[in-house]
Short mmCIF file of C-alpha atoms in Angstrom, two decimals:
data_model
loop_
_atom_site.label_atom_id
_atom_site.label_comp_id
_atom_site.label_asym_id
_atom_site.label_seq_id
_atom_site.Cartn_x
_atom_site.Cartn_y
_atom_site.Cartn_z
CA UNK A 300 0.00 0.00 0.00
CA UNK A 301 1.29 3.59 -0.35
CA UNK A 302 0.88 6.60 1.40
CA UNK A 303 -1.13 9.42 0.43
CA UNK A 304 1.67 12.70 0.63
CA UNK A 305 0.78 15.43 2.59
CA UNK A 306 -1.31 18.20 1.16
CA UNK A 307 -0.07 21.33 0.79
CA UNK A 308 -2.50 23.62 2.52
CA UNK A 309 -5.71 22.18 1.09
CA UNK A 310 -8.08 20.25 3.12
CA UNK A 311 -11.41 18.89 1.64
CA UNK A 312 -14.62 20.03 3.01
CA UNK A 313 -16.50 17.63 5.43
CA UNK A 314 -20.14 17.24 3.87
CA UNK A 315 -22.99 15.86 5.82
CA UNK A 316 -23.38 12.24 4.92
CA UNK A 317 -22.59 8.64 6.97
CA UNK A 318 -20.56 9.99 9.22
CA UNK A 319 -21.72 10.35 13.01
CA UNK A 320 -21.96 13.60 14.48
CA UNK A 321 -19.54 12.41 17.45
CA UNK A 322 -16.76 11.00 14.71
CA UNK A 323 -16.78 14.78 12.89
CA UNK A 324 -16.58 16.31 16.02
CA UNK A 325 -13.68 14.02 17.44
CA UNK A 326 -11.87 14.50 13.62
CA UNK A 327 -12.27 18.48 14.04
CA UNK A 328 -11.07 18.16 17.71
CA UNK A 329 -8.14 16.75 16.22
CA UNK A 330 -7.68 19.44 13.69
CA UNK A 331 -8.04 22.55 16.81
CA UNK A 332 -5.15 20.97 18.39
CA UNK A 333 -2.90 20.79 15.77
CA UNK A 334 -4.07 24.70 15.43
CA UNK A 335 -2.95 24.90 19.13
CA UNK A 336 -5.81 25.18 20.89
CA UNK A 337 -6.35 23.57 24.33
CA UNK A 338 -8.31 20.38 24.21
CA UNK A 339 -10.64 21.37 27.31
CA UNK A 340 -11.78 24.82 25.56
CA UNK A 341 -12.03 23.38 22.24
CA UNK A 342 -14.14 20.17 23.65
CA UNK A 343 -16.51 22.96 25.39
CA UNK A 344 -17.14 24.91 22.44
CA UNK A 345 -17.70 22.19 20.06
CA UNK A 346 -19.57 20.01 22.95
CA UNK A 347 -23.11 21.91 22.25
CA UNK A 348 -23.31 19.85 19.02
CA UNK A 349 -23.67 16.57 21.10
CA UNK A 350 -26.28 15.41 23.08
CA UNK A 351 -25.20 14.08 26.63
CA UNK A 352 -24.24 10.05 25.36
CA UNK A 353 -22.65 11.75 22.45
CA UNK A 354 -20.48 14.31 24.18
CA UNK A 355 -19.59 11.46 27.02
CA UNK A 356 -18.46 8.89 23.64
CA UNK A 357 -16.52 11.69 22.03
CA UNK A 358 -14.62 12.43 24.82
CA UNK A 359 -13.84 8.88 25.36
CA UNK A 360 -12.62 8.40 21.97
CA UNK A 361 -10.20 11.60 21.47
CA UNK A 362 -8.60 11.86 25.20
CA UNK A 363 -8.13 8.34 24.76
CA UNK A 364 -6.71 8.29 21.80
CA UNK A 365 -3.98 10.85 23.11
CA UNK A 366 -3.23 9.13 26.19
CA UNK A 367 -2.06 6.32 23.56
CA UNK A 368 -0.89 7.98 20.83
CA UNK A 369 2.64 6.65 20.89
CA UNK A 370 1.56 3.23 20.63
CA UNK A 371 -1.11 3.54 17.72
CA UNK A 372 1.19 5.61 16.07
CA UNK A 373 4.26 2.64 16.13
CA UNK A 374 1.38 0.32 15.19
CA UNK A 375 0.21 2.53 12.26
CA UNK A 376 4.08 3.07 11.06
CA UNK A 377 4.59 -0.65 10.63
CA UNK A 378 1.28 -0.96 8.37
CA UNK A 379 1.92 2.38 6.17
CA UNK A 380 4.19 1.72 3.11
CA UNK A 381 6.47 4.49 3.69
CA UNK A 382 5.62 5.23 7.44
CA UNK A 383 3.58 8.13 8.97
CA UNK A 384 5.71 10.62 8.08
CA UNK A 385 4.25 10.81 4.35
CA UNK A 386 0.73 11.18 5.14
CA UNK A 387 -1.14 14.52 5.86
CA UNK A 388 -1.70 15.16 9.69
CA UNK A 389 -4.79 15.20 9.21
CA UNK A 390 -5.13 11.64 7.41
CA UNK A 391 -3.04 10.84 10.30
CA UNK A 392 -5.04 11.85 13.23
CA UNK A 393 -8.15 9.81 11.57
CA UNK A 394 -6.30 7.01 11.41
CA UNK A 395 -5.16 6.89 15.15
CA UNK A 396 -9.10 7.92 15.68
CA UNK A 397 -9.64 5.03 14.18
CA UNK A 398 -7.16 2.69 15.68
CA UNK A 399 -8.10 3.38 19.11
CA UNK A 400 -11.61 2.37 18.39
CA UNK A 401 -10.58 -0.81 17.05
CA UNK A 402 -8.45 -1.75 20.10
CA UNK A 403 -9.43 0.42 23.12
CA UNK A 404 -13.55 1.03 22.55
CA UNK A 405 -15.16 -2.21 23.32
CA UNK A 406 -18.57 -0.46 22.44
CA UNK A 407 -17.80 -0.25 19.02
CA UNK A 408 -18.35 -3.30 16.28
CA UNK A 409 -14.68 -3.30 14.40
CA UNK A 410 -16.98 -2.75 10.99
CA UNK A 411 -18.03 0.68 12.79
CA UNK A 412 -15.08 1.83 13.41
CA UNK A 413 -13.54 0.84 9.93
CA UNK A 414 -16.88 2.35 7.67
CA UNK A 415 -16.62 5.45 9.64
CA UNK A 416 -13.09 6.39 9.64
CA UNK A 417 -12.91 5.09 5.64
CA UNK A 418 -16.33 7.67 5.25
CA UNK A 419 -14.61 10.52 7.09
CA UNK A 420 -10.99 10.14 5.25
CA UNK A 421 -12.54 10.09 1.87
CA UNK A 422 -14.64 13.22 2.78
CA UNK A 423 -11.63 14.95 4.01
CA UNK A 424 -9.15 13.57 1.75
CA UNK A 425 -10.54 11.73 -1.38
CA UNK A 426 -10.82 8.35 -2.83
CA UNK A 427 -7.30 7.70 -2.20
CA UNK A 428 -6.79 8.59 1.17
CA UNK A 429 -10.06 6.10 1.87
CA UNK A 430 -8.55 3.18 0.42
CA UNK A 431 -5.66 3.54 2.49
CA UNK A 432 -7.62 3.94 5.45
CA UNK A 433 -8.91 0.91 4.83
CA UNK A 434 -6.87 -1.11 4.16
CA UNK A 435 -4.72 -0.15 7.24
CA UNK A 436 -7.61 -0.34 9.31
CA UNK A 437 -8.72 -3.96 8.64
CA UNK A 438 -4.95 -5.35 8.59
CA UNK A 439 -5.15 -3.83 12.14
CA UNK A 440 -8.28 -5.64 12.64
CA UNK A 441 -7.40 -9.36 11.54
CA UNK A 442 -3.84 -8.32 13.66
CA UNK A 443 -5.13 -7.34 16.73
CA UNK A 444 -4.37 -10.56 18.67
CA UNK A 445 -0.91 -10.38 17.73
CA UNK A 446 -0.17 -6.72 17.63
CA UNK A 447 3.70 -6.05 18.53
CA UNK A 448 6.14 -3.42 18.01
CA UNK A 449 9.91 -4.30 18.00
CA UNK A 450 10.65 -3.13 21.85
CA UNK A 451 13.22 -0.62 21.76
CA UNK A 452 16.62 -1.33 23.16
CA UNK A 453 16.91 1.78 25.02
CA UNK A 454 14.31 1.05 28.15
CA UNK A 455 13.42 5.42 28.55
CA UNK A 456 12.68 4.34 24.88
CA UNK A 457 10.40 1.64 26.11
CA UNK A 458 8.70 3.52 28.28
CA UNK A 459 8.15 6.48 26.25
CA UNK A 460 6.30 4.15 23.16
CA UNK A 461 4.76 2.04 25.94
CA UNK A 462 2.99 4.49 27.63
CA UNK A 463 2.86 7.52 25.03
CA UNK A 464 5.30 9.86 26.62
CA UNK A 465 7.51 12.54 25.37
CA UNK A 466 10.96 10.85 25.29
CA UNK A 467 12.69 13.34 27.07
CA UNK A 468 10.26 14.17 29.88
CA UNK A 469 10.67 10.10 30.66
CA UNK A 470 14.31 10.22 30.47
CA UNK A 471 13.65 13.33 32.88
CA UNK A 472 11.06 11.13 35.47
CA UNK A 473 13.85 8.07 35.09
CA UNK A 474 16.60 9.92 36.25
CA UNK A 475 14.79 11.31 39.24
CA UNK A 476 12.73 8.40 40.17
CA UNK A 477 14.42 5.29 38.56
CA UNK A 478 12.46 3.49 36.29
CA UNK A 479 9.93 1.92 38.52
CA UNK A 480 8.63 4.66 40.15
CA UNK A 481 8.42 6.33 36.75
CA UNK A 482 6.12 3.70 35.11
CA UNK A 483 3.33 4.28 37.69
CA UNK A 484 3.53 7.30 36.74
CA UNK A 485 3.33 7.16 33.39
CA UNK A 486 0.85 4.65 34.33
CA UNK A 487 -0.99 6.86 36.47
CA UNK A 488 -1.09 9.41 33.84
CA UNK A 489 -3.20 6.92 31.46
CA UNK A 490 -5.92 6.71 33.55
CA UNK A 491 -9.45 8.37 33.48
CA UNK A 492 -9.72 10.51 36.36
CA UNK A 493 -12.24 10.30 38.57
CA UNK A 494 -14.59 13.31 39.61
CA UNK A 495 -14.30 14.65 42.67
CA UNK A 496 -16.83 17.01 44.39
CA UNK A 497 -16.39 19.68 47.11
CA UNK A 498 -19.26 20.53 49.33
CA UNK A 499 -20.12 24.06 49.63
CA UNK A 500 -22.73 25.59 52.24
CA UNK A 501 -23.62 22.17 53.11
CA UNK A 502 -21.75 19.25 54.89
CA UNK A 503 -20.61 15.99 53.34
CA UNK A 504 -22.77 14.12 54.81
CA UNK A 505 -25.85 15.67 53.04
CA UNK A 506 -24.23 16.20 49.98
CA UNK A 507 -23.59 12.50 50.13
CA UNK A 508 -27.61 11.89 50.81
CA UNK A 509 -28.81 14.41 48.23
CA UNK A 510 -26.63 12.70 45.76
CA UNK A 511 -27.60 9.27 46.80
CA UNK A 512 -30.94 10.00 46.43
CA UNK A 513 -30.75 10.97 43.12
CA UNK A 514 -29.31 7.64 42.32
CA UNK A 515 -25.75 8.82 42.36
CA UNK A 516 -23.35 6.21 43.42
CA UNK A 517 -20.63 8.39 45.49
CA UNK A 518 -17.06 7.16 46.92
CA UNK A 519 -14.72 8.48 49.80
CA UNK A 520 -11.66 11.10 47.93
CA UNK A 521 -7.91 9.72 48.94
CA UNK A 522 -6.57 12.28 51.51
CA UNK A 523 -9.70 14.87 51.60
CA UNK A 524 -12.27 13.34 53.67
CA UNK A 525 -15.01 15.80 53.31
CA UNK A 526 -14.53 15.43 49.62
CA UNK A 527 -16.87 12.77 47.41
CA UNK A 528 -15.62 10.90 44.55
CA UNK A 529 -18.72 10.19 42.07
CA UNK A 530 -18.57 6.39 41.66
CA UNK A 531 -19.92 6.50 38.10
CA UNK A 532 -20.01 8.93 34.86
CA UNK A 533 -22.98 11.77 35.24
CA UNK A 534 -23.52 15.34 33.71
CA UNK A 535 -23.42 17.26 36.43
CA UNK A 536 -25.31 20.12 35.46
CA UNK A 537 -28.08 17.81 35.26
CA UNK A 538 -28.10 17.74 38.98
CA UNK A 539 -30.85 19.57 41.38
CA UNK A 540 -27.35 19.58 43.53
CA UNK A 541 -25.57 21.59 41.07
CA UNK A 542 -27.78 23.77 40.14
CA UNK A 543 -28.82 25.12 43.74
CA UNK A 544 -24.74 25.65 44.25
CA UNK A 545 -23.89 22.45 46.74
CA UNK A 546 -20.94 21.59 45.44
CA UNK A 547 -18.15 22.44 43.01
CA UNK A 548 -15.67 20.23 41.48
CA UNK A 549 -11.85 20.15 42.59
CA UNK A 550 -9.64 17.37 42.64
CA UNK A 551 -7.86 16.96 46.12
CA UNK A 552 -4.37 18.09 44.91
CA UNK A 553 -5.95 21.24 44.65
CA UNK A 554 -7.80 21.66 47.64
CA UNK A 555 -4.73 20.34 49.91
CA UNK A 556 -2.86 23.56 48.51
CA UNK A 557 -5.48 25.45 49.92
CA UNK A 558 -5.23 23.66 53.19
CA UNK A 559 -1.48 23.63 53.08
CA UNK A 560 -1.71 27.72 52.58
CA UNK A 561 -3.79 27.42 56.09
CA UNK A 562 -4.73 31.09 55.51
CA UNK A 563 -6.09 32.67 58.80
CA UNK A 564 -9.90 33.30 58.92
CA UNK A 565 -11.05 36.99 58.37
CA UNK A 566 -8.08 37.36 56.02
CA UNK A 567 -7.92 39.58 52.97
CA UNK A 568 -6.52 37.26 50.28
CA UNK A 569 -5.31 38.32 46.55
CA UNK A 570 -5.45 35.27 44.05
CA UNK A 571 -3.17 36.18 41.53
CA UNK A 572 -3.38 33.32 38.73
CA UNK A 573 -7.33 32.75 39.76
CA UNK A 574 -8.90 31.21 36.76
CA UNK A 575 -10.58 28.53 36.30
CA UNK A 576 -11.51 29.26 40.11
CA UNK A 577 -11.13 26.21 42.43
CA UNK A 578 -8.65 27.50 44.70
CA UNK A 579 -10.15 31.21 44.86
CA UNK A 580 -13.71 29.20 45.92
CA UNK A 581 -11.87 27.20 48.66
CA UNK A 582 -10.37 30.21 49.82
CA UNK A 583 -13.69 32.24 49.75
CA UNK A 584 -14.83 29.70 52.55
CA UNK A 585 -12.96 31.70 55.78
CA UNK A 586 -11.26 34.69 54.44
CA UNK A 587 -13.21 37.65 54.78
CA UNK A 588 -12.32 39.16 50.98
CA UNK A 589 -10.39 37.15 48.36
CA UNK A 590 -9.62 39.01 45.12
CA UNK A 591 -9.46 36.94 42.49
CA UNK A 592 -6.93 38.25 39.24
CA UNK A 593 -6.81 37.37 36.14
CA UNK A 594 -5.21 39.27 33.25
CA UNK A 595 -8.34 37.45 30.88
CA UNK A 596 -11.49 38.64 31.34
CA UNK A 597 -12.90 35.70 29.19
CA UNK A 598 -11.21 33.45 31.86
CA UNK A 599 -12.97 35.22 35.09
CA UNK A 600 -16.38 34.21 33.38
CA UNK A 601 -16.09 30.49 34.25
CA UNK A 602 -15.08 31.60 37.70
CA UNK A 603 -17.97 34.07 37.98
CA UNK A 604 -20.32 31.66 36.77
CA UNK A 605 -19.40 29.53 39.92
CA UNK A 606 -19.94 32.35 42.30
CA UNK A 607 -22.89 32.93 41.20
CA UNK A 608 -24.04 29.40 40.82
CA UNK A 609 -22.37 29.07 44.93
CA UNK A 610 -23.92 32.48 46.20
CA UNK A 611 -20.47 34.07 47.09
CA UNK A 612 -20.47 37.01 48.16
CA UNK A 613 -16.54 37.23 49.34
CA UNK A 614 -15.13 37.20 46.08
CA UNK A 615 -14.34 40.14 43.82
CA UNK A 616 -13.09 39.55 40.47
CA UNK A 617 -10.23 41.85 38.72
CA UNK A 618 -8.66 41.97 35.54
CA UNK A 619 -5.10 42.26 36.21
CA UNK A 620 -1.49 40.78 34.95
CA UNK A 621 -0.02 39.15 37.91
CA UNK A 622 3.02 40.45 36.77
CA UNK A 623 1.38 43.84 37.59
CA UNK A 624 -0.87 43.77 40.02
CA UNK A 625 -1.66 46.73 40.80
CA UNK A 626 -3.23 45.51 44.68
CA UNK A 627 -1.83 47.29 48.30
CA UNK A 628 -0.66 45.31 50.58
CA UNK A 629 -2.90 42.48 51.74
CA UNK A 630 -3.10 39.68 54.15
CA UNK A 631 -1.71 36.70 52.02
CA UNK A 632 -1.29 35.83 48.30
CA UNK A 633 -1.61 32.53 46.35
CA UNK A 634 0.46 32.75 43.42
CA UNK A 635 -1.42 29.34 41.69
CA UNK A 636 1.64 29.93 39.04
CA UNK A 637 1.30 29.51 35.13
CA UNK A 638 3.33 26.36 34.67
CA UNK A 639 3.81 23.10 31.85
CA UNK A 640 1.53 21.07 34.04
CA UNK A 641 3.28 17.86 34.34
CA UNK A 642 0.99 17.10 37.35
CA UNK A 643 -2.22 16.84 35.33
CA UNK A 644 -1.32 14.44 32.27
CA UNK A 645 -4.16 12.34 32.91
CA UNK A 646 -6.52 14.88 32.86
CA UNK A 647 -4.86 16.81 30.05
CA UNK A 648 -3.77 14.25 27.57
CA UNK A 649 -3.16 16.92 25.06
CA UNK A 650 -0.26 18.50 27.09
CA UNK A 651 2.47 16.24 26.97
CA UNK A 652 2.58 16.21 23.06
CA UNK A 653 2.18 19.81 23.21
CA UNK A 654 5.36 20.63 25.75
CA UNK A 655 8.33 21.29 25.01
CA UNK A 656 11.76 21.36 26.49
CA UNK A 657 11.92 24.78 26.14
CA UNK A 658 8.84 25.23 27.86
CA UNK A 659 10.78 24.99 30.86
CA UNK A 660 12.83 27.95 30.64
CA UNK A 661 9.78 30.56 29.00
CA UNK A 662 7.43 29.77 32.19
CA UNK A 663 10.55 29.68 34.79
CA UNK A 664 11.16 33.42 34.06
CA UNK A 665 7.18 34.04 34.06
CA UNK A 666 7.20 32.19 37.23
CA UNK A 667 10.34 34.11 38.59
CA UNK A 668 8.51 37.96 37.95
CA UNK A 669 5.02 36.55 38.87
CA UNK A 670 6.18 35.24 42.48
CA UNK A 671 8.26 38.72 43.04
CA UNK A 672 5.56 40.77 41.89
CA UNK A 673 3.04 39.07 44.12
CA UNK A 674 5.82 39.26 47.41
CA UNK A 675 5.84 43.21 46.96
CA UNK A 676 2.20 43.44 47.91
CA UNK A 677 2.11 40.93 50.67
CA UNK A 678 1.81 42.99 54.10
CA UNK A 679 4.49 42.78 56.51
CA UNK A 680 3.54 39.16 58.85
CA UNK A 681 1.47 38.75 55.96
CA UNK A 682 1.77 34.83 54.10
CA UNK A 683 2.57 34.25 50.74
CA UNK A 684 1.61 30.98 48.69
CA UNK A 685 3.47 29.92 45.83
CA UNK A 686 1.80 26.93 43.89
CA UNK A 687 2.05 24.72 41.08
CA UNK A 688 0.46 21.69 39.40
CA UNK A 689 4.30 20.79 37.66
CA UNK A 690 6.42 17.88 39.02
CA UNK A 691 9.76 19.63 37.57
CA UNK A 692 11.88 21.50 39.93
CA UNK A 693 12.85 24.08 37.93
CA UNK A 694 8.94 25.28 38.47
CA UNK A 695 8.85 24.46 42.11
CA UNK A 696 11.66 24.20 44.81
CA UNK A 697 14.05 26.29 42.47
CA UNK A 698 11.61 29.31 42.74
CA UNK A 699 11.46 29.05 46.24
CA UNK A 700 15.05 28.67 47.10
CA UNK A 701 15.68 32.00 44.67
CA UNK A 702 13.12 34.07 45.91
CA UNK A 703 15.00 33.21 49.58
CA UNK A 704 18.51 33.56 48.83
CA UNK A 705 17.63 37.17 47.18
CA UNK A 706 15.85 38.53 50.22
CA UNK A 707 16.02 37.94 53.86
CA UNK A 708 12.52 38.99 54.10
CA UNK A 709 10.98 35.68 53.62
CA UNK A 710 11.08 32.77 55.86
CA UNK A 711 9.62 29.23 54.55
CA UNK A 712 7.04 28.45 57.62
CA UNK A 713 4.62 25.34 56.99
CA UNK A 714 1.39 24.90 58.06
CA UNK A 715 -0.06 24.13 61.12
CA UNK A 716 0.01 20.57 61.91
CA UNK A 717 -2.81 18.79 60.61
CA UNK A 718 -3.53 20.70 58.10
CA UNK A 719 -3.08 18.32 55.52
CA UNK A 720 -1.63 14.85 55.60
CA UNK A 721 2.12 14.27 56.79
CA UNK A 722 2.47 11.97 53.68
CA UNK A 723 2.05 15.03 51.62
CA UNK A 724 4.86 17.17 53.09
CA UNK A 725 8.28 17.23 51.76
CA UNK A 726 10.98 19.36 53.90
CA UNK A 727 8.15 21.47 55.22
CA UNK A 728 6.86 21.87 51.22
CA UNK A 729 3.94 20.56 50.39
CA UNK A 730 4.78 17.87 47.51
CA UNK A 731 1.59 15.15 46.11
CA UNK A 732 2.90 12.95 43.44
CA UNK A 733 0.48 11.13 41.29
CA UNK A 734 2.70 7.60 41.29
CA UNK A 735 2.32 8.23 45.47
CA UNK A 736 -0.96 9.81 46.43
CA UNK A 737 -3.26 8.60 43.25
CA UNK A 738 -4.17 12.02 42.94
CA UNK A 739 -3.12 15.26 40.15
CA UNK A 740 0.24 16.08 41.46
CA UNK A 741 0.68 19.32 43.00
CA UNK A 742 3.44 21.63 44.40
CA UNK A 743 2.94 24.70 47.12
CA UNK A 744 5.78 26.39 49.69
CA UNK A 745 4.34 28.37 52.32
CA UNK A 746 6.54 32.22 53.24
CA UNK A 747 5.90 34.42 55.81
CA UNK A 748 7.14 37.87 55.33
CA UNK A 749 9.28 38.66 57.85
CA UNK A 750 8.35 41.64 60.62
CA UNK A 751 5.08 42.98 60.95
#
């Protein structure tokens, strides 16, 4: 067989035909990430197309696909004369749409998956493209009880195809954590995440009982007990619950930054990186005013929406660069940093093929100015919060040990015992792996300005 060579800026229009709403979706999905948007916002915008089985199938099928990619794509090379590298991307991304059906998506009859993906290259592509498809498609199919790829020599190598990694962020994770601990990561980072709920204006235990009630099947959250972890898959904004403003969603990384920061009641609190929300909501349940910044006022609508939704009343949004601020001196500051987000691969597939190495360096300078801004308007005695939700160091302990050595202002000072777990403190840091805790993986260091 022989490949089809990529186009050279042209791109068939997709006509309504046999195709199923969900596929076209997932295929243009596809297409807004190799335009670089995120794959959250673009699912959101393009979700309103599905109904709620759709959406819930389409979502399956495309984050799934990326948290595999590696492997479909050494599967595909083997079975396209020529390898991947000759086809259009967008050919390509069908294909592995169209793999991961075959072998990951139980749901779907192999004949399905082939008709469909055949349907949509040959709309996108032409006649040639189609037969291609095919033809790769069902040799996958009468493979798929002996599908191998030669194992690389190199075991970061291994890993990396194995698990669908970014070669050098594995060799990174290796040399850190030995290989072990590194492919429960990696492992970890495959998975589905669960959804975890935080009660708001109501205790646990009723949230539990409303939930129940409404048929919900609910579980305890690891190391956040007042937490729930939904059992099964629902649309939440189906729920009476949701709607009157019980609960908002947060997984317990996040909150335990919040309870590492241990903010005093009655505080005045500036947010500095607030958007989506979740931390600027858990702080908005004892201080008396938390500010929450953002330099995008599209951003502060998702967060508004939940205040609203909750009733808050202690929460005033601003438009503002962190970098600038623009705020007097207040009682603490959570600096929930811009950062590659290394912590949140399973729940951001998309990321890891998007990062680069460089990556490091752009955000470590953004993170350097961000954290110094926000120390100039922390009171003196006041706290200030520095967070992440990046396993690298560069993003984490190396900001923290800068900001110290340059000023003897600052004094690292943890929490209050019992604040959150001991497992999750690191040198007085507050450190939750995924490979250790099951959990997104999360970074915070807690300063107390010095005098005052």
């Amino acid at each position: 067989m022989s490949g089809i060579p990529r186009a050279a800026g042209t791109h068939v229009l997709f006509e309504a035909g046999c195709v199923t709403e969900s596929r076209r979706v997932a295929a243009e999905l596809c297409a807004d990430l190799r335009r670089g948007e995120l794959l959250d916002g673009a699912f959101e915008s393009r979700a309103p197309a599905l109904d709620a089985r759709d959406r819930r199938w389409t979502q399956e099928l495309v984050y799934g696909m990326l948290r595999r990619r590696a492997m479909i794509d050494a599967h595909l090379d083997q079975r396209v004369r020529g390898g991947l590298a000759r086809l259009d991307p967008d050919l390509i991304d069908l294909l592995r749409l169209g793999v991961y059906q075959l072998l990951f998506m139980d749901s779907v009859p192999a004949y399905a998956a082939i008709a469909q993906t055949v349907e949509l290259a040959k709309q996108r592509h032409g006649m040639g493209a189609s037969r291609l498809a095919n033809a790769v498609l069902r040799r996958v199919d009468r493979e798929r009880d002996t599908l191998s790829t030669p194992a690389p020599v190199d075991p970061v190598d291994a890993l990396a195809v194995r698990y669908s990694h970014p070669r050098w962020l594995v060799a990174r994770w290796v040399a850190r954590w030995g290989a072990q601990e590194t492919e429960r990561l990696l492992e970890c980072n495959n998975t589905e995440p669960p959804t975890v709920l935080r009660p708001y204006g109501i205790v646990r235990e009723q949230l539990e009982a409303t939930l129940e009630s409404a048929g919900i099947h609910v579980e305890d959250a690891p190391l956040v007990p007042d937490s729930i972890q939904l059992a099964t898959h629902v649309s939440l904004a189906e729920l009476g619950a949701f709607r009157k403003g019980l609960f908002f969603v947060q997984d317990p990384a996040s909150t335990l930054a919040v309870r590492y920061a241990d903010i005093p009641p009655d505080s005045v609190v500036a947010d500095l990186c607030a958007s989506p929300g979740g931390k600027t909501l858990e702080l908005s349940r004892a201080a008396r005013v938390v500010i929450a910044a953002d330099r995008s006022a599209q951003r502060l609508q998702r967060l508004l929406s939940n205040t609203r939704r909750l009733e808050t009343h202690s929460v005033f949004p601003l438009v503002a660069d962190a970098r600038h601020p623009a705020l007097r001196q207040v009682d603490a500051v959570l600096v929930d940093a811009p950062c590659t987000g290394t912590g949140t691969f399973r729940r951001h597939p998309d990321a890891r093929w998007r990062l680069k190495v460089s990556d490091l360096a752009v955000l470590g300078a953004l993170q350097r100015s961000i954290l110094r801004s926000a120390a100039a308007i922390v009171r003196p005695g006041g706290l200030l919060v520095y967070s992440t939700c990046s396993l690298e160091p560069e993003e984490n302990d190396a900001q923290i040990e800068s900001l110290l050595a340059e000023s003897d202002d600052w004094r690292l000072e943890p929490p209050a015992e019992g604040a959150v777990p001991a497992s999750v403190l690191d040198a007085g840091r507050l450190r939750v792996l995924p490979q250790r805790h099951g959990v997104d993986g999360a970074f915070a260091a807690r300063l107390r300005r010095v005098g005052g």
